[in-house]
């Protein structure tokens, strides 16, 4: 991530940090909090790179020099990462003590030292207390970056001594843009972003062959429902349910189906820019003419009912069976 991307994704955080860095007035400790997939870890990395880069342009790191690369790979001696050890549920006091010891030495290569605590909420109470001492009496030139998805599991005394930076969920547009930059197919990207609102999850979904199949099967199903609901049910038994062979996959299938009807509603409401099945616009328009917006809303609420039954562990095939019969009724 670079500063430009950070300011597109997290405008406030980018503003606070870049302002402080330009004026060389960084706080001693920042607490980066917010949901998964919002760029907290990459931001911590970017701050460290900005401090250590040997070839910056206007105080922005090059991301290519030896220091930038060593920080990205976790191999810079003055940038120390702490996280729960593999398989462990917590960050132990010993890990923080080790950190304190490291920081009591002069920095190895420069006047700065940065430590980054990931999943900071997983520190034990003792670990938090020793960290607290450190934050209260910081060594000059040291910077603490704590990263957490669960702010309120941290001690209030820690929170109050850090400058809190709140990361907000990425907009679907930002998630889409990043996935498209990664070279993932646009027709899947739109759906994945609408389903997950999360860059990492969206990326995984787009790379699964199963997801591309799921999309085309949902499209087949809505076409059959539209043409003749009699052929929809056999299709569900023979093709659809075998591909959605567990409730988790079936839930994704229902969400994809829901998005189709949401697109129909967007058309009714003249909000064409919100359509996710962009390449299916002709088919959507054709169906929109034969369904009133009320029917579309009722179809959507039937799909949501089916989704709830699935969450309550009702068998996926019978959920789908009932749903298709209901939806067939709206198309008549
Ligand atoms: Zn650099």
Short mmCIF file of C-alpha atoms and ligand atoms in Angstrom, two decimals:
data_model
loop_
_atom_site.label_atom_id
_atom_site.label_comp_id
_atom_site.label_asym_id
_atom_site.label_seq_id
_atom_site.Cartn_x
_atom_site.Cartn_y
_atom_site.Cartn_z
CA UNK A 1 0.00 0.00 0.00
CA UNK A 2 1.16 3.57 -0.66
CA UNK A 3 -0.07 6.89 0.76
CA UNK A 4 -2.30 7.57 -2.23
CA UNK A 5 -4.13 4.27 -1.73
CA UNK A 6 -4.36 4.82 2.00
CA UNK A 7 -6.01 8.19 1.52
CA UNK A 8 -8.51 6.68 -0.93
CA UNK A 9 -9.40 3.92 1.51
CA UNK A 10 -9.07 5.60 4.92
CA UNK A 11 -9.15 9.32 4.40
CA UNK A 12 -9.14 10.39 8.05
CA UNK A 13 -6.39 8.00 9.12
CA UNK A 14 -4.24 9.06 6.16
CA UNK A 15 -4.74 12.73 6.97
CA UNK A 16 -3.86 12.37 10.66
CA UNK A 17 -0.77 10.28 10.02
CA UNK A 18 0.63 12.15 7.05
CA UNK A 19 0.14 15.49 8.81
CA UNK A 20 2.01 14.20 11.87
CA UNK A 21 4.78 12.71 9.75
CA UNK A 22 5.25 15.83 7.62
CA UNK A 23 5.68 17.88 10.78
CA UNK A 24 7.70 15.16 12.50
CA UNK A 25 5.21 15.23 15.33
CA UNK A 26 4.22 11.57 15.57
CA UNK A 27 2.68 10.46 18.85
CA UNK A 28 4.56 7.75 20.76
CA UNK A 29 1.77 5.24 20.43
CA UNK A 30 -1.07 4.70 17.98
CA UNK A 31 -3.88 2.24 18.32
CA UNK A 32 -5.14 1.17 14.90
CA UNK A 33 -8.59 -0.27 15.38
CA UNK A 34 -11.36 -1.39 13.06
CA UNK A 35 -12.82 -4.41 11.26
CA UNK A 36 -10.86 -7.04 9.37
CA UNK A 37 -9.67 -6.17 5.88
CA UNK A 38 -9.56 -2.41 6.37
CA UNK A 39 -5.79 -1.98 5.91
CA UNK A 40 -4.59 -1.58 9.52
CA UNK A 41 -1.58 -3.85 9.16
CA UNK A 42 -0.59 -2.36 5.80
CA UNK A 43 -0.85 1.11 7.34
CA UNK A 44 1.50 0.13 10.17
CA UNK A 45 3.89 -1.16 7.52
CA UNK A 46 3.58 2.05 5.52
CA UNK A 47 4.34 4.22 8.56
CA UNK A 48 7.47 2.18 9.27
CA UNK A 49 8.55 2.38 5.62
CA UNK A 50 8.01 6.13 5.62
CA UNK A 51 10.31 6.46 8.65
CA UNK A 52 13.09 4.26 7.29
CA UNK A 53 13.01 4.67 3.49
CA UNK A 54 16.35 5.72 2.04
CA UNK A 55 14.94 7.06 -1.24
CA UNK A 56 11.72 8.90 -0.38
CA UNK A 57 9.95 11.36 -2.66
CA UNK A 58 8.33 14.24 -0.76
CA UNK A 59 8.55 12.16 2.41
CA UNK A 60 6.72 9.27 0.73
CA UNK A 61 8.54 5.92 0.80
CA UNK A 62 9.75 4.38 -2.47
CA UNK A 63 8.65 0.84 -1.42
CA UNK A 64 11.65 -0.49 -3.37
CA UNK A 65 14.83 0.35 -1.47
CA UNK A 66 16.49 -2.20 0.79
CA UNK A 67 14.86 -0.75 3.92
CA UNK A 68 11.36 -0.67 2.41
CA UNK A 69 11.74 -4.27 1.28
CA UNK A 70 13.18 -5.49 4.58
CA UNK A 71 10.29 -3.89 6.47
CA UNK A 72 7.76 -5.50 4.12
CA UNK A 73 9.31 -8.92 4.66
CA UNK A 74 9.61 -8.45 8.44
CA UNK A 75 13.42 -8.39 8.39
CA UNK A 76 14.34 -4.88 9.49
CA UNK A 77 16.21 -4.90 12.81
CA UNK A 78 14.54 -1.69 14.04
CA UNK A 79 10.99 -2.73 13.17
CA UNK A 80 9.78 -5.43 15.50
CA UNK A 81 6.50 -7.28 15.06
CA UNK A 82 4.72 -8.98 17.93
CA UNK A 83 1.74 -11.31 17.54
CA UNK A 84 0.44 -14.40 19.35
CA UNK A 85 2.96 -17.18 18.76
CA UNK A 86 1.83 -19.91 16.42
CA UNK A 87 -0.99 -21.92 17.96
CA UNK A 88 -1.09 -19.67 21.05
CA UNK A 89 -4.24 -17.84 22.13
CA UNK A 90 -2.47 -14.88 23.68
CA UNK A 91 0.51 -12.54 23.55
CA UNK A 92 2.53 -13.38 26.65
CA UNK A 93 4.35 -11.14 29.07
CA UNK A 94 7.69 -12.65 27.96
CA UNK A 95 7.09 -11.44 24.42
CA UNK A 96 6.56 -7.90 25.64
CA UNK A 97 9.54 -8.12 28.01
CA UNK A 98 11.70 -9.19 25.08
CA UNK A 99 10.45 -6.16 23.19
CA UNK A 100 11.27 -3.85 26.11
CA UNK A 101 14.78 -5.25 26.28
CA UNK A 102 15.30 -4.75 22.56
CA UNK A 103 14.14 -1.19 22.89
CA UNK A 104 16.41 -0.39 25.78
CA UNK A 105 19.36 -0.72 23.36
CA UNK A 106 20.08 2.04 20.93
CA UNK A 107 18.52 1.44 17.56
CA UNK A 108 20.66 -0.69 15.31
CA UNK A 109 20.74 1.41 12.17
CA UNK A 110 19.02 4.71 12.77
CA UNK A 111 17.46 7.03 15.28
CA UNK A 112 14.07 5.29 15.13
CA UNK A 113 12.63 2.10 16.47
CA UNK A 114 9.14 0.88 15.75
CA UNK A 115 7.23 -1.95 17.30
CA UNK A 116 4.00 -3.25 15.94
CA UNK A 117 1.70 -5.38 18.08
CA UNK A 118 -0.79 -7.32 15.97
CA UNK A 119 -4.02 -8.62 17.54
CA UNK A 120 -3.16 -6.39 20.49
CA UNK A 121 -6.36 -7.46 22.29
CA UNK A 122 -4.75 -10.86 22.77
CA UNK A 123 -2.15 -9.56 25.22
CA UNK A 124 -2.49 -11.10 28.66
CA UNK A 125 -3.18 -8.65 31.51
CA UNK A 126 0.49 -8.89 32.57
CA UNK A 127 1.65 -8.26 29.02
CA UNK A 128 -0.61 -5.23 28.80
CA UNK A 129 0.70 -3.87 32.08
CA UNK A 130 4.32 -4.10 31.04
CA UNK A 131 3.48 -2.51 27.71
CA UNK A 132 1.68 0.24 29.58
CA UNK A 133 4.82 1.12 31.54
CA UNK A 134 6.67 1.38 28.28
CA UNK A 135 4.06 3.61 26.66
CA UNK A 136 3.99 5.86 29.73
CA UNK A 137 7.76 6.41 29.64
CA UNK A 138 8.71 6.07 25.99
CA UNK A 139 12.33 6.08 24.87
CA UNK A 140 13.01 8.92 22.46
CA UNK A 141 12.64 7.90 18.84
CA UNK A 142 10.42 4.91 19.56
CA UNK A 143 7.00 4.40 18.09
CA UNK A 144 4.40 1.85 19.18
CA UNK A 145 1.72 0.75 16.74
CA UNK A 146 -0.98 -1.46 18.20
CA UNK A 147 -3.36 -3.16 15.79
CA UNK A 148 -6.72 -4.60 16.85
CA UNK A 149 -10.16 -5.59 15.62
CA UNK A 150 -11.53 -5.48 19.17
CA UNK A 151 -10.71 -2.14 20.75
CA UNK A 152 -12.77 -2.65 23.87
CA UNK A 153 -10.99 -5.83 24.89
CA UNK A 154 -7.95 -3.68 25.67
CA UNK A 155 -7.36 -2.01 29.05
CA UNK A 156 -8.82 1.49 29.21
CA UNK A 157 -5.46 2.72 30.47
CA UNK A 158 -3.82 1.49 27.24
CA UNK A 159 -6.51 3.03 25.06
CA UNK A 160 -6.28 6.38 26.82
CA UNK A 161 -2.51 6.59 26.37
CA UNK A 162 -2.57 5.86 22.65
CA UNK A 163 -3.85 8.01 19.85
CA UNK A 164 -6.71 5.94 18.48
CA UNK A 165 -7.01 5.67 14.68
CA UNK A 166 -10.34 4.17 13.64
CA UNK A 167 -10.43 2.29 10.35
CA UNK A 168 -13.80 2.15 8.63
CA UNK A 169 -15.06 -0.69 6.39
CA UNK A 170 -14.00 -0.21 2.78
CA UNK A 171 -16.71 0.86 0.38
CA UNK A 172 -17.68 -1.77 -2.17
CA UNK A 173 -16.23 0.52 -4.84
CA UNK A 174 -12.80 0.48 -3.17
CA UNK A 175 -12.91 -3.31 -2.75
CA UNK A 176 -13.89 -3.63 -6.42
CA UNK A 177 -11.12 -1.34 -7.58
CA UNK A 178 -8.47 -3.29 -5.68
CA UNK A 179 -9.74 -6.65 -6.94
CA UNK A 180 -9.77 -5.41 -10.53
CA UNK A 181 -6.22 -4.06 -10.08
CA UNK A 182 -5.30 -7.60 -9.03
CA UNK A 183 -6.47 -8.79 -12.45
CA UNK A 184 -9.57 -10.68 -11.26
CA UNK A 185 -12.53 -10.95 -13.68
CA UNK A 186 -14.85 -7.97 -13.45
CA UNK A 187 -18.11 -9.92 -13.57
CA UNK A 188 -17.06 -11.88 -10.47
CA UNK A 189 -15.50 -8.89 -8.71
CA UNK A 190 -18.78 -6.94 -8.59
CA UNK A 191 -20.59 -9.87 -7.03
CA UNK A 192 -17.82 -10.74 -4.58
CA UNK A 193 -17.59 -7.13 -3.38
CA UNK A 194 -21.36 -6.95 -2.91
CA UNK A 195 -21.34 -10.25 -0.98
CA UNK A 196 -18.37 -9.80 1.32
CA UNK A 197 -17.61 -6.04 1.45
CA UNK A 198 -14.12 -7.30 2.26
CA UNK A 199 -11.02 -7.25 0.10
CA UNK A 200 -9.40 -10.46 1.33
CA UNK A 201 -12.57 -12.55 1.37
CA UNK A 202 -13.59 -11.12 -1.99
CA UNK A 203 -10.22 -11.98 -3.45
CA UNK A 204 -10.44 -15.60 -2.26
CA UNK A 205 -13.96 -15.93 -3.62
CA UNK A 206 -13.01 -14.62 -7.08
CA UNK A 207 -10.19 -17.12 -7.33
CA UNK A 208 -12.38 -20.13 -6.64
CA UNK A 209 -13.59 -21.98 -9.73
CA UNK A 210 -16.63 -22.92 -7.69
CA UNK A 211 -17.70 -19.28 -7.38
CA UNK A 212 -17.65 -18.73 -11.16
CA UNK A 213 -19.80 -21.88 -11.55
CA UNK A 214 -22.14 -20.66 -8.83
CA UNK A 215 -22.69 -17.44 -10.72
CA UNK A 216 -23.54 -19.14 -13.99
CA UNK A 217 -25.87 -21.60 -12.25
CA UNK A 218 -27.77 -18.81 -10.55
CA UNK A 219 -28.12 -17.12 -13.94
CA UNK A 220 -29.43 -20.37 -15.44
CA UNK A 221 -31.90 -20.72 -12.61
CA UNK A 222 -33.37 -17.23 -13.00
CA UNK A 223 -33.68 -17.75 -16.75
CA UNK A 224 -35.60 -20.96 -16.18
CA UNK A 225 -37.81 -19.35 -13.57
CA UNK A 226 -38.59 -16.64 -16.06
CA UNK A 227 -39.29 -18.85 -19.07
CA UNK A 228 -41.15 -21.67 -17.38
CA UNK A 229 -41.10 -22.42 -13.69
CA UNK A 230 -41.83 -26.09 -14.55
CA UNK A 231 -38.30 -26.53 -15.78
CA UNK A 232 -36.79 -24.72 -12.78
CA UNK A 233 -37.47 -27.47 -10.27
CA UNK A 234 -35.78 -30.31 -12.22
CA UNK A 235 -32.86 -27.95 -12.78
CA UNK A 236 -32.59 -27.39 -9.03
CA UNK A 237 -32.50 -31.14 -8.35
CA UNK A 238 -30.15 -32.10 -11.15
CA UNK A 239 -27.70 -29.23 -11.51
CA UNK A 240 -28.13 -26.61 -8.85
CA UNK A 241 -28.13 -28.39 -5.51
CA UNK A 242 -25.25 -30.78 -6.39
CA UNK A 243 -22.96 -27.76 -6.88
CA UNK A 244 -24.13 -26.15 -3.65
CA UNK A 245 -23.48 -29.26 -1.63
CA UNK A 246 -23.31 -27.74 1.83
CA UNK A 247 -25.29 -25.05 3.62
CA UNK A 248 -22.42 -22.58 3.46
CA UNK A 249 -22.25 -22.80 -0.33
CA UNK A 250 -26.02 -22.79 -0.56
CA UNK A 251 -26.04 -19.55 1.43
CA UNK A 252 -23.73 -17.98 -1.15
CA UNK A 253 -26.08 -19.28 -3.86
CA UNK A 254 -29.04 -17.61 -2.17
CA UNK A 255 -27.10 -14.37 -1.77
CA UNK A 256 -26.28 -14.42 -5.49
CA UNK A 257 -29.94 -14.99 -6.24
CA UNK A 258 -30.88 -12.13 -3.92
CA UNK A 259 -28.48 -9.83 -5.79
CA UNK A 260 -30.26 -10.66 -9.04
CA UNK A 261 -33.57 -9.51 -7.58
CA UNK A 262 -31.90 -6.49 -6.00
CA UNK A 263 -30.71 -5.59 -9.52
CA UNK A 264 -34.31 -5.89 -10.76
CA UNK A 265 -35.37 -3.53 -8.00
CA UNK A 266 -32.55 -1.10 -8.86
CA UNK A 267 -33.88 -1.07 -12.43
CA UNK A 268 -37.40 -0.35 -11.21
CA UNK A 269 -36.05 2.51 -9.10
CA UNK A 270 -33.93 3.82 -11.96
CA UNK A 271 -30.68 3.23 -10.13
CA UNK A 272 -28.82 1.54 -12.91
CA UNK A 273 -25.42 2.43 -11.39
CA UNK A 274 -26.12 0.01 -8.52
CA UNK A 275 -26.47 -3.05 -10.75
CA UNK A 276 -23.97 -5.84 -10.02
CA UNK A 277 -24.90 -8.25 -12.86
CA UNK A 278 -23.74 -5.55 -15.28
CA UNK A 279 -23.14 -7.84 -18.24
CA UNK A 280 -26.68 -9.27 -17.90
CA UNK A 281 -28.42 -5.95 -18.37
CA UNK A 282 -30.58 -7.13 -21.32
CA UNK A 283 -31.89 -10.13 -19.40
CA UNK A 284 -32.55 -7.96 -16.35
CA UNK A 285 -34.52 -5.43 -18.39
CA UNK A 286 -36.60 -8.18 -19.97
CA UNK A 287 -37.50 -9.63 -16.57
CA UNK A 288 -38.12 -6.21 -15.04
CA UNK A 289 -40.94 -5.63 -17.54
CA UNK A 290 -42.81 -8.71 -16.39
CA UNK A 291 -42.42 -8.23 -12.64
CA UNK A 292 -43.81 -5.29 -10.66
CA UNK A 293 -41.56 -3.78 -8.01
CA UNK A 294 -43.89 -5.27 -5.38
CA UNK A 295 -43.37 -8.73 -6.80
CA UNK A 296 -39.62 -8.19 -6.78
CA UNK A 297 -39.74 -7.15 -3.12
CA UNK A 298 -41.82 -10.21 -2.23
CA UNK A 299 -39.35 -12.43 -4.07
CA UNK A 300 -36.50 -10.84 -2.13
CA UNK A 301 -38.22 -11.43 1.17
CA UNK A 302 -38.81 -15.10 0.22
CA UNK A 303 -35.10 -15.45 -0.49
CA UNK A 304 -34.27 -13.88 2.87
CA UNK A 305 -36.67 -16.33 4.56
CA UNK A 306 -34.89 -19.19 2.84
CA UNK A 307 -31.57 -17.78 4.02
CA UNK A 308 -32.82 -17.78 7.62
CA UNK A 309 -34.01 -21.39 7.33
CA UNK A 310 -30.57 -22.33 6.07
CA UNK A 311 -28.96 -20.57 9.04
CA UNK A 312 -31.29 -22.62 11.26
CA UNK A 313 -29.80 -25.77 9.64
CA UNK A 314 -32.81 -26.78 7.60
CA UNK A 315 -31.70 -29.08 4.76
CA UNK A 316 -30.49 -27.04 1.78
CA UNK A 317 -32.31 -29.04 -0.88
CA UNK A 318 -35.70 -28.67 0.75
CA UNK A 319 -35.11 -24.96 1.40
CA UNK A 320 -34.32 -24.50 -2.29
CA UNK A 321 -37.29 -26.59 -3.38
CA UNK A 322 -39.77 -24.47 -1.43
CA UNK A 323 -38.13 -21.26 -2.56
CA UNK A 324 -38.24 -22.14 -6.26
CA UNK A 325 -41.94 -22.99 -6.06
CA UNK A 326 -42.60 -19.63 -4.38
CA UNK A 327 -40.50 -17.68 -6.86
CA UNK A 328 -42.16 -19.49 -9.78
CA UNK A 329 -45.46 -18.11 -8.48
CA UNK A 330 -44.26 -14.49 -8.79
CA UNK A 331 -43.18 -14.97 -12.39
CA UNK A 332 -46.61 -16.17 -13.54
ZN1 LIG B 1 12.30 3.01 0.27
#
